[in-house]
Coordinates of C-alpha atoms in Angstrom, one line a residue:
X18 CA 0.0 0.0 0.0
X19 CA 1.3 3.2 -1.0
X20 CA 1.7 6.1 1.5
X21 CA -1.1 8.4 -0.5
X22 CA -2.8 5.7 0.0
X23 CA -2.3 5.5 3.7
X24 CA -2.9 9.5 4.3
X25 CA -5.8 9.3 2.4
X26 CA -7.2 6.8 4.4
X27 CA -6.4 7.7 7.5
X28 CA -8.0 11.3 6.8
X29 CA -11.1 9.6 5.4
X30 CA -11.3 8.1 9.1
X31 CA -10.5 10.9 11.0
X32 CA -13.0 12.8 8.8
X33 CA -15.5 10.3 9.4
X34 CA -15.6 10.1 13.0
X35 CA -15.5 13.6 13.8
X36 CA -18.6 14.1 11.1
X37 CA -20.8 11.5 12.4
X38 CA -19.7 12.8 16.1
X39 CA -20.5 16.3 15.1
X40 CA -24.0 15.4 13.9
X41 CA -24.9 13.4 17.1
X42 CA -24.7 16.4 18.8
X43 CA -27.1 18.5 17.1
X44 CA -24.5 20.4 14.6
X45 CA -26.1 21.0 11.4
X46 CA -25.0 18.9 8.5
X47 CA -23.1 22.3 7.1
X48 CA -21.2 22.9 10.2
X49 CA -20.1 19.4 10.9
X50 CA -18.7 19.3 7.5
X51 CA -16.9 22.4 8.2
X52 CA -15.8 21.4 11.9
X53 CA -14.9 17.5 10.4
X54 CA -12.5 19.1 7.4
X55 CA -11.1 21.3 9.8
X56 CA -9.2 18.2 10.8
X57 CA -7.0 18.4 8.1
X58 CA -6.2 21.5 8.1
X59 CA -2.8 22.9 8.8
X60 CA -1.8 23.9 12.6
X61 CA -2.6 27.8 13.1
X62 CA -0.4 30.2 13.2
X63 CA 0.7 31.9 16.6
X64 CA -1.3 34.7 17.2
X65 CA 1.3 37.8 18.5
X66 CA -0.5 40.6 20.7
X67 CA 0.5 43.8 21.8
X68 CA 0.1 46.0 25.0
X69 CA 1.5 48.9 26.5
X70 CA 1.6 50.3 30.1
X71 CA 1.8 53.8 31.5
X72 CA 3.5 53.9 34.7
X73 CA 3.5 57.9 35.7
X74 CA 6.0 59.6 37.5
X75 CA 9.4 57.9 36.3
X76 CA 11.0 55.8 39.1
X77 CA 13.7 56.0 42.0
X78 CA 17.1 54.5 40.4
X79 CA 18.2 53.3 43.7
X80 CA 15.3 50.7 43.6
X81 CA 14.7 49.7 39.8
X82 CA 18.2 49.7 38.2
X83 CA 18.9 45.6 37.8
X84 CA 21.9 44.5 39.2
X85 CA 24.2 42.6 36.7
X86 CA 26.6 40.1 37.5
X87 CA 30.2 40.3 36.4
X88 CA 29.4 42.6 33.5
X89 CA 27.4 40.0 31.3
X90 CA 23.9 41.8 30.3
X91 CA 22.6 38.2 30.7
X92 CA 23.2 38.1 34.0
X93 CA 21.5 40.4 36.0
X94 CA 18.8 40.2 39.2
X95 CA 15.8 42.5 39.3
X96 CA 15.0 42.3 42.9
X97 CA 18.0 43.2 45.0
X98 CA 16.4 46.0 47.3
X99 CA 13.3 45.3 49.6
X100 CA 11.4 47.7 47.2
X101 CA 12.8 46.7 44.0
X102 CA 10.0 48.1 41.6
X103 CA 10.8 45.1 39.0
X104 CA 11.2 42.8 42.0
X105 CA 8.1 40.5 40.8
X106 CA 9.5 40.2 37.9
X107 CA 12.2 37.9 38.7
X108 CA 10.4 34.7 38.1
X109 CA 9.9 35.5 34.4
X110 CA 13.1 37.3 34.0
X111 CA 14.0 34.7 30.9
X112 CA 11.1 37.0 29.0
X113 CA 12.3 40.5 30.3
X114 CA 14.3 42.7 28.8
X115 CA 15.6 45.9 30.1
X116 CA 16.3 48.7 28.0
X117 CA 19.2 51.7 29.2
X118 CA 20.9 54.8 27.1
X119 CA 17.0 56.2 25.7
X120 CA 16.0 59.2 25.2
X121 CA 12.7 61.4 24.1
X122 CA 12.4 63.9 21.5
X123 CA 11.7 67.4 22.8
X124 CA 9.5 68.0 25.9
X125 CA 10.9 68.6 29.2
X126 CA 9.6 66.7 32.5
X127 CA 5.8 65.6 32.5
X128 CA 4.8 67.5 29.6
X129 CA 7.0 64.8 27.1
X130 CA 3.6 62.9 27.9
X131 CA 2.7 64.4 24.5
X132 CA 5.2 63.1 22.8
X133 CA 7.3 60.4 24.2
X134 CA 5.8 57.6 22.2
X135 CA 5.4 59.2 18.7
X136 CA 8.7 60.6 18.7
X137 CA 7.3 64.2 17.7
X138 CA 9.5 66.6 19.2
X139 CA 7.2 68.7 21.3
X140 CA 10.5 71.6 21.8
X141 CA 10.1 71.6 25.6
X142 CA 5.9 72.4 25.6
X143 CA 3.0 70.5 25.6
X144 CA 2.6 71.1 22.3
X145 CA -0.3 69.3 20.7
X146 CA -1.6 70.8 17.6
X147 CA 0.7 68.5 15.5
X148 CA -0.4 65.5 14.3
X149 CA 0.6 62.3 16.3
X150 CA 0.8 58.3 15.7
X151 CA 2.0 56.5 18.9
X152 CA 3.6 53.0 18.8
X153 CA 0.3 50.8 19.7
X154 CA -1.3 52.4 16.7
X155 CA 1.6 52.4 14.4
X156 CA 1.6 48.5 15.4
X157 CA -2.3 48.2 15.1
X158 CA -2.1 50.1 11.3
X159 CA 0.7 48.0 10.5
X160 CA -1.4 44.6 11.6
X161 CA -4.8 45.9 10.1
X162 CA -6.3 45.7 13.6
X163 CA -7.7 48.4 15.8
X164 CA -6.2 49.2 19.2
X165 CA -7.9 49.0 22.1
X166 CA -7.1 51.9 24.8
X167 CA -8.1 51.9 28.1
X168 CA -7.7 54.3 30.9
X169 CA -8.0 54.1 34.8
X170 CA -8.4 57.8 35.8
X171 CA -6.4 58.8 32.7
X172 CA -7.3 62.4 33.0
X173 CA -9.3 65.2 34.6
X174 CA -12.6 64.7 35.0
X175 CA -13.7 67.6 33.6
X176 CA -11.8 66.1 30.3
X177 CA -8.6 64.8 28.4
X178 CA -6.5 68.0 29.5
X179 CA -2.7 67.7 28.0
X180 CA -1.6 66.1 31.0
X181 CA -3.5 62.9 29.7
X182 CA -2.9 62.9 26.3
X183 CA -0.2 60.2 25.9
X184 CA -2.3 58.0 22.7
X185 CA -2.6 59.4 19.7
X186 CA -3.7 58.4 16.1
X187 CA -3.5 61.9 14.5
X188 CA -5.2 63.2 17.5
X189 CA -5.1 62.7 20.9
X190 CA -7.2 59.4 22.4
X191 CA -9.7 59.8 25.3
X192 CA -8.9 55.9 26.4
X193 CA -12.0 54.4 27.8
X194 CA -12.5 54.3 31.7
X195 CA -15.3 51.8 32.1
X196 CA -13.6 47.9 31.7
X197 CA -17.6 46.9 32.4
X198 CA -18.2 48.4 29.0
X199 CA -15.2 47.5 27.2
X200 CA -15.4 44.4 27.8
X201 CA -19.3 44.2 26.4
X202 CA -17.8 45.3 23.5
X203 CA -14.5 43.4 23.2
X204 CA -17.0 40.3 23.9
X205 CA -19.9 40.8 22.1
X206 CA -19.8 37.6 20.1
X207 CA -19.1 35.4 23.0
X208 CA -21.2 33.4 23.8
X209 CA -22.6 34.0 27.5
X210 CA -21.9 32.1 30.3
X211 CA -24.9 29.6 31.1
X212 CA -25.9 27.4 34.1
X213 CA -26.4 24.3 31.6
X214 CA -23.8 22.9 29.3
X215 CA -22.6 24.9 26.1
X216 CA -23.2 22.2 23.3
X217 CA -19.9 23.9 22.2
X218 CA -17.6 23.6 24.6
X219 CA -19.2 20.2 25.3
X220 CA -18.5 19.8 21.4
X221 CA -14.7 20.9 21.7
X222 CA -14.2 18.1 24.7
X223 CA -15.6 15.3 23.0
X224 CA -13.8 15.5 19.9
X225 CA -10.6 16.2 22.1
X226 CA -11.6 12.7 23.9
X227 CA -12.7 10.9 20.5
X228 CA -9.6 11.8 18.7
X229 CA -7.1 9.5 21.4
X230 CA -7.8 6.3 19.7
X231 CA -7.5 8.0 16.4
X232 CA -4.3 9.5 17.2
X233 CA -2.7 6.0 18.6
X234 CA -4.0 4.0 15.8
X235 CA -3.1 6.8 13.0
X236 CA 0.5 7.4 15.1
X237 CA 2.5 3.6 13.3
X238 CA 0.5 4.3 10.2
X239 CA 1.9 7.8 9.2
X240 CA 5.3 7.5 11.1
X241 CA 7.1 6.9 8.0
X242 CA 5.5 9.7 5.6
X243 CA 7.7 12.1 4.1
X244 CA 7.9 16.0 5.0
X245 CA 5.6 16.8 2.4
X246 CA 2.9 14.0 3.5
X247 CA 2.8 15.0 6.9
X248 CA -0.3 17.1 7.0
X249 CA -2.2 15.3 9.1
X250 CA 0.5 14.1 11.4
X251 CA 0.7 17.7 12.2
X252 CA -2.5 18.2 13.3
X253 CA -2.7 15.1 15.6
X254 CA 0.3 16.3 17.1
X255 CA -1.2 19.8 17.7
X256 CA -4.8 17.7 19.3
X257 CA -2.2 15.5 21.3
X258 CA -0.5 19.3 22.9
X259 CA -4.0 20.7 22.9
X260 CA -5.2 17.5 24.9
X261 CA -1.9 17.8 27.4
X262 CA -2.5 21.4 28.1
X263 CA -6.4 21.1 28.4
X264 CA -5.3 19.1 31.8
X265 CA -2.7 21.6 33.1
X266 CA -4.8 23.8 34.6
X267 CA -3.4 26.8 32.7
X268 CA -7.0 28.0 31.2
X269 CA -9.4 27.5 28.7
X270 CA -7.7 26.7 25.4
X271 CA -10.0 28.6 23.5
X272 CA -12.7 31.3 24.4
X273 CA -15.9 29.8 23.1
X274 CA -17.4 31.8 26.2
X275 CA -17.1 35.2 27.9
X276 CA -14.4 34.6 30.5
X277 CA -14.9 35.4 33.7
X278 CA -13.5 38.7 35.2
X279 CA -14.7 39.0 38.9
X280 CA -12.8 42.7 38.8
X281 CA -14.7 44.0 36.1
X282 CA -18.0 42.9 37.4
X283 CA -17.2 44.5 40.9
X284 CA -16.4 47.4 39.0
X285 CA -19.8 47.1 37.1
X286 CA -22.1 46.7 40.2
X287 CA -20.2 49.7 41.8
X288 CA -20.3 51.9 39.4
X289 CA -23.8 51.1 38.6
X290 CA -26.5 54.2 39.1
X291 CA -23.5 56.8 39.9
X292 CA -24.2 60.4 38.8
X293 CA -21.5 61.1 36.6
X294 CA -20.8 64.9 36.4
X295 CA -18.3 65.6 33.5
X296 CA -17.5 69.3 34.9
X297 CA -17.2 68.1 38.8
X298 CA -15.5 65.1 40.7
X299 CA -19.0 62.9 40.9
X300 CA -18.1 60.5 38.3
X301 CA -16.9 57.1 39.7
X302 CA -14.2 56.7 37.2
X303 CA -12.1 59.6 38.5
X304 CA -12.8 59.3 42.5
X305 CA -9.2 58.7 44.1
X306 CA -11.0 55.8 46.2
X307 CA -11.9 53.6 43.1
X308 CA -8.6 53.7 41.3
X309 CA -7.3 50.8 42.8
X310 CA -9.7 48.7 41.9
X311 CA -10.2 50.3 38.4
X312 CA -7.0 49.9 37.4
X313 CA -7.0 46.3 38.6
X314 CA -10.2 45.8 36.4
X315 CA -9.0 47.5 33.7
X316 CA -5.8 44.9 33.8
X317 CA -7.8 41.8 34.3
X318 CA -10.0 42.5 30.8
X319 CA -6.3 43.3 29.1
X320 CA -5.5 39.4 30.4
X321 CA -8.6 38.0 29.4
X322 CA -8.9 40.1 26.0
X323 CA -5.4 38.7 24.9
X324 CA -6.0 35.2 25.5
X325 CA -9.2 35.1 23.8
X326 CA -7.4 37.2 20.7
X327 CA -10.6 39.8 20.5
X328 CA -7.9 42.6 20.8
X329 CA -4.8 41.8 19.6
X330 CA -3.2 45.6 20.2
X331 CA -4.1 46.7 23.9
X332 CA -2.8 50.1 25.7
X333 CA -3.5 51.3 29.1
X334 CA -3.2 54.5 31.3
X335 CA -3.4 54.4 35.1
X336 CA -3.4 58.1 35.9
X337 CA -2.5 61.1 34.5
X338 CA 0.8 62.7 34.5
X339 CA 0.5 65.1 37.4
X340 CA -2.2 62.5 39.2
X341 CA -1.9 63.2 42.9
X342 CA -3.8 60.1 44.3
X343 CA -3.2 59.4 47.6
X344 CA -1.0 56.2 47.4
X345 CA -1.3 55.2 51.5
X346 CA -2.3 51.7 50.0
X347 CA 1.1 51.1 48.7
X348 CA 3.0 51.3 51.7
X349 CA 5.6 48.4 52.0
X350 CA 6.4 47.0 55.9
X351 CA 9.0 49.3 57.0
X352 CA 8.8 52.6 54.4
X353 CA 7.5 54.6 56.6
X354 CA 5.8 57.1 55.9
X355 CA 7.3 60.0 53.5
X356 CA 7.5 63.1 55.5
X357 CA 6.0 65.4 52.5
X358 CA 3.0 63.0 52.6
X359 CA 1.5 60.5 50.2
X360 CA 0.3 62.0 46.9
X361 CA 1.7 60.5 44.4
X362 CA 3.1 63.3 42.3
X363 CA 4.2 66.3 44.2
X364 CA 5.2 64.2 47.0
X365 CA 6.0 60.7 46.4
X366 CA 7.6 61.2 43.0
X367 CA 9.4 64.9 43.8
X368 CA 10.8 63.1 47.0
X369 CA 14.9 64.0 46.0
X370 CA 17.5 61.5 46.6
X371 CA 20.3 61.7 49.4
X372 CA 23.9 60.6 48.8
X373 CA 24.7 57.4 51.0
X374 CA 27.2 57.8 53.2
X375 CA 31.2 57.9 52.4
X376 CA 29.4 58.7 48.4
X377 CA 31.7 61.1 46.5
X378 CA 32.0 63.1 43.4
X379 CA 34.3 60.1 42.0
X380 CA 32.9 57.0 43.5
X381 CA 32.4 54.3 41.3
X382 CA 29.5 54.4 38.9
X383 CA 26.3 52.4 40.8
X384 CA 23.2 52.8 42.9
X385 CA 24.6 52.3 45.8
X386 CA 25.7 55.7 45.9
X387 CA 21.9 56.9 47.2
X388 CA 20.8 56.3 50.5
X389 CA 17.9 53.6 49.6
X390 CA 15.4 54.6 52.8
X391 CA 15.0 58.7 51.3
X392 CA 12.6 57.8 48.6
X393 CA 11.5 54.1 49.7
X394 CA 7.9 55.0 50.0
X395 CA 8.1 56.6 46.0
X396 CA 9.5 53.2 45.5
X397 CA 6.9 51.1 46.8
X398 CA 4.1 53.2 45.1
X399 CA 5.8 51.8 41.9
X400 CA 6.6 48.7 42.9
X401 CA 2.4 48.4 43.5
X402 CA 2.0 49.7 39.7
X403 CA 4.4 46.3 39.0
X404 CA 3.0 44.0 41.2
X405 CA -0.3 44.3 39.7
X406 CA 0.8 44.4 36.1
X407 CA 2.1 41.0 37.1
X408 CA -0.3 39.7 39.0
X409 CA -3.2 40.4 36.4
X410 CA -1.7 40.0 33.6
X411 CA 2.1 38.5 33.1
X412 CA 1.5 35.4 35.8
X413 CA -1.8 35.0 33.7
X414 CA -0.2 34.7 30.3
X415 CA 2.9 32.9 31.5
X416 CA 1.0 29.9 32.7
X417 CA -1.9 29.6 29.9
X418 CA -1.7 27.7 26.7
X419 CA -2.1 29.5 23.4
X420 CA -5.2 28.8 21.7
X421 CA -3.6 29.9 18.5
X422 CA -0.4 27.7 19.0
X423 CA -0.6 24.6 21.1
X424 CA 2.5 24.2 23.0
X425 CA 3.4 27.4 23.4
X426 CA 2.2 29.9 26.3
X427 CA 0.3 33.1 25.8
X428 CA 3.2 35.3 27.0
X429 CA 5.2 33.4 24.4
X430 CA 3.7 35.2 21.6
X431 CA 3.0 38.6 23.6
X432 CA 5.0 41.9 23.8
X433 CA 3.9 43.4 26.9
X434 CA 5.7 47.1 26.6
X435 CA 5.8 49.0 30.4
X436 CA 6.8 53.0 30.2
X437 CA 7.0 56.3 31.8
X438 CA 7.2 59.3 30.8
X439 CA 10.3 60.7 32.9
X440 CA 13.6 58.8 34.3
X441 CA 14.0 59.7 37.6
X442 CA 10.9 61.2 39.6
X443 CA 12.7 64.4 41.3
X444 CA 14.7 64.9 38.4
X445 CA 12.1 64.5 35.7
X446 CA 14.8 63.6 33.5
X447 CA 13.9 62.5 29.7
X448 CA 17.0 61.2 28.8
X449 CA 20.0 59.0 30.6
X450 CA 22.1 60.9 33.4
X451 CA 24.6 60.2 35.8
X452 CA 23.2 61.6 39.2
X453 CA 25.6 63.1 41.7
X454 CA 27.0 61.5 43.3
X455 CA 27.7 58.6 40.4
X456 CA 24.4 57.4 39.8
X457 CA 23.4 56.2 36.9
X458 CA 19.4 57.2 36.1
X459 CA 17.4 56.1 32.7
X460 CA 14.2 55.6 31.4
X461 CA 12.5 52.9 33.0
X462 CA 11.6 51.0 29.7
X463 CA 10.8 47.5 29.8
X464 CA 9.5 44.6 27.5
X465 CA 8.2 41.8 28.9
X466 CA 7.6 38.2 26.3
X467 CA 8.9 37.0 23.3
X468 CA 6.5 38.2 20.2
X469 CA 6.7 34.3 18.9
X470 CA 10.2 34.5 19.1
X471 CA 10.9 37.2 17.1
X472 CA 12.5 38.9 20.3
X473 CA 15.5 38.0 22.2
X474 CA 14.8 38.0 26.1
X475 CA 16.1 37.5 29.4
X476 CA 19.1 40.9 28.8
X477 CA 20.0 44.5 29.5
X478 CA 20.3 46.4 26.7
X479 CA 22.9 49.2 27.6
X480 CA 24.3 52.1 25.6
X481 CA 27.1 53.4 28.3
X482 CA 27.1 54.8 31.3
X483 CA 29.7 57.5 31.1
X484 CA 29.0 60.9 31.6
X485 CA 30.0 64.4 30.6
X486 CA 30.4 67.2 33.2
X487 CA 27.0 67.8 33.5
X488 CA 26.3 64.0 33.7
X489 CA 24.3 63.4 30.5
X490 CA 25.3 60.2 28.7
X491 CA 25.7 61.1 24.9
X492 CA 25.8 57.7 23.7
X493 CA 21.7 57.9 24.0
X494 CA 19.5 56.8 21.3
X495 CA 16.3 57.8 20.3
X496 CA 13.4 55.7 21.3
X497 CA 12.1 55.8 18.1
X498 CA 14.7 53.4 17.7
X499 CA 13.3 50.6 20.3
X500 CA 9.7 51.5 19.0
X501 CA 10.9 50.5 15.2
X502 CA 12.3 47.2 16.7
X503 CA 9.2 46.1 18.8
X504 CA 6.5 46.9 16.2
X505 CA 8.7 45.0 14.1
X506 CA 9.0 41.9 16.3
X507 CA 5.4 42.1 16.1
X508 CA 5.4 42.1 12.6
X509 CA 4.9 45.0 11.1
X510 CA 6.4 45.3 7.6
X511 CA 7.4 48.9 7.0
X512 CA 7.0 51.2 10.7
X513 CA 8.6 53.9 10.4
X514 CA 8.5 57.1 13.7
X515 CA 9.9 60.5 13.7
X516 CA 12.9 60.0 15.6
X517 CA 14.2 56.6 14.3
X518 CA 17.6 55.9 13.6
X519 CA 17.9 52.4 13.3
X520 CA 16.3 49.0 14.7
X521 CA 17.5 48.0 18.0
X522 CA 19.4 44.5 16.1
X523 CA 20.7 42.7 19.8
X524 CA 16.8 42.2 20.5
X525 CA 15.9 40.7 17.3
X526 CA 15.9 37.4 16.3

């Protein structure tokens, strides 16, 4: 018997059962066709997604700065203080990578909010009649999607004021506050969660179960098929990693349902029947007490949203640039509290840095030339913005199974992107410095996933840390640059922003 012969019999088969299978439980005769040829189908292709976080207010250098070991960029720990802000990150450092030696075009402390990810010089104002394309839409264009933006108290409440206008596709984006009504929309045709089974889900087991035998008997049969015959052994292998992950506990496999979001419906029945008042401080979505749990909403839909692929570019804004929430709630065991108090802004972020003790003016070049209790509380406000970014959404994609690409994780074919607008906090510095006394401060810029391996991971990506006389580093390059590489790695064919250089080549594969 000849292999042909063999494939084609085997697929008649596996045709076969899946048809009749399909048929016994209800499916129309069109649809079990459809569902039984789908058998034969290639694998599908990884799905890559996009998102981008805001972090406002820059950082403390003392506690994010990663600590490399014996000058290899490979080798580097994320959580050496008590308040390290990219301390959770640690356990998926092999996706991380940390970018140093950036700088943004124009605009001078907060008010580069306008322009730091279009690279459109804004010449040191918050200028914002030109015309703007920022990286998640360059990378939505580019994949012929639309971006979803969010925000979680992303601006006044009497409206997008310049302070909030960080998105733009020509013109500034008002991001959407409510992750109760997003997600009605990102979800629309999902079906609804129901007490009884869903014949489709129910549908998606079975065949899952009734394809074991299959794939035993059909294994000896087609082991010895060429490269080009190996069609369906392809797709039994893909049902075999789809079956092995369906019992991992890592998530649905695909969303044939809404998923559940207990955030976003806590957020729902909160803010149900509250006045809003678009001149006044009455609408629920800009109250100081409900950020928290906004923003932790807001994260939970980005999670959910990504795995089921009904947004494949996602951008979010937790507060505006001067946002002077009271940040209380973050305070780590042993901070203390900050002597100018706790908003977030003109406290916590404009908290300046002391020289550690025996620190000179020639010391060698590190972080351990600040005293790292001065601006530990500014530190473990940010460390919160991380800790939820992680615990919402990284841990989340790191541990469930792509439904486009069976064997692979979610966060294997994500580029999460996590920003600010400023360097250091007190400083408000846009580009990279060495502080007095010899510290060096950057950008906090940080990718986190591998965009289907079209990104190399688990580094630091420095350009120098040598000084001038007034401490700036000239060997800085655009970020224009980095924001050609990612929306490349997500495969975009021709991106091109203001400021660009050149593609960042040690991150891509």
């Amino acid at each position: 018997m000849t292999s042909n012969i063999r494939v084609a019999r085997a697929a008649s088969r596996l045709q076969r059962r899946l048809f009749l299978q399909a048929l016994g439980l209800g499916l129309a005769v069109p649809t079990a066709l459809k569902l039984a040829r789908s058998a034969l189908a290639a694998p599908p292709t990884a799905q890559k997604r996009f998102f981008l976080m805001y972090m406002p207010h820059g950082v403390a250098p003392e506690h994010y700065n990663p600590q490399v070991m014996g000058g290899d960029n490979t080798n580097f720990v994320l959580n050496d203080t008590n308040v390290s802000i990219l301390g959770p990150l640690e356990p998926y450092k092999s996706y991380v990578n940390v970018y140093q030696g950036f700088k943004y075009p124009g605009g001078a402390t907060h008010t580069g909010i306008v322009s730091c990810l279009s690279g459109v010089d804004g010449n040191g104002t918050p200028e914002t009649t030109s015309p703007r394309t920022t990286l998640e839409q360059v990378i939505a264009k580019g994949l012929g999607v639309t971006a979803t933006v969010l925000g979680a108290c992303s601006h006044q409440p009497y409206g997008l004021d310049d302070n909030g206008k960080l998105f733009w596709n020509g013109t500034a984006i008002d991001p959407q506050k409510n992750p109760a009504s997003a997600a009605d929309s990102l979800f629309a045709n999902l079906i609804a969660p129901t007490a009884g089974p869903n014949p489709d889900v129910q549908l998606r087991s079975d065949l899952l179960g009734l394809t074991v035998a299959e794939i035993q008997a059909l294994q000896s049969t087609l082991g010895n098929l060429t490269t080009e015959q190996t069609k369906l052994q392809r797709h039994l292998e893909a049902i075999q990693g789809m079956q092995g992950a369906a019992g991992s506990g890592g998530g649905p496999l695909a969303c044939t349902t809404r998923p559940a979001m207990p955030t976003v419906e806590q957020v729902r029945a909160a803010s149900a029947g509250q006045v809003v008042d678009p001149s006044g401080g009455n609408d629920y979505f800009y109250q100081e007490k409900n950020f928290p749990l906004i923003f932790q909403a807001q994260l939970e839909l980005v999670a959910q949203a990504l795995i089921c692929n009904v947004s494949q570019v996602m951008a979010l804004m937790p507060m505006y640039a001067t946002c002077d929430f009271d940040f209380s709630f973050s305070q780590q065991a042993g901070a203390g509290a900050p002597a100018s108090g706790w908003a977030h802004h003109a406290d916590l972020s404009h908290t300046g840095y002391q020289a550690a003790s025996g620190a000179q003016y020639n010391s060698p070049i590190t972080v351990a030339n600040f005293n790292p209790t001065t601006r530990a509380a500014f530190a473990g406000a940010q460390l919160w913005f991380s800790q939820q970014l992680v615990k919402y959404v990284v841990q989340l994609l790191a541990t469930t199974p792509d439904p486009s690409a069976p064997g692979s994780m979610v966060l294997d074919n994500t580029l999460i992107y996590w920003m600010s607008e400023i360097g250091d906090g007190a400083g408000h510095t846009t580009a990279s410095r060495i502080e007095y006394p010899q510290v060096p401060a950057y950008l906090p810029l940080v990718t986190i996933g591998k965009a289907g391996g079209a990104l190399k991971t688990g580094q630091i990506i420095n350009y120098g840390t040598a000084g001038d006389s007034a401490g700036v580093i000239a060997t800085d390059r655009p970020a224009g640059d980095l924001y050609l590489s990612l929306a490349k790695a997500m495969g975009v064919a021709n991106p091109t922003f203001p400021d660009a250089t050149g593609p960042v080549t040690e991150v891509l594969t």
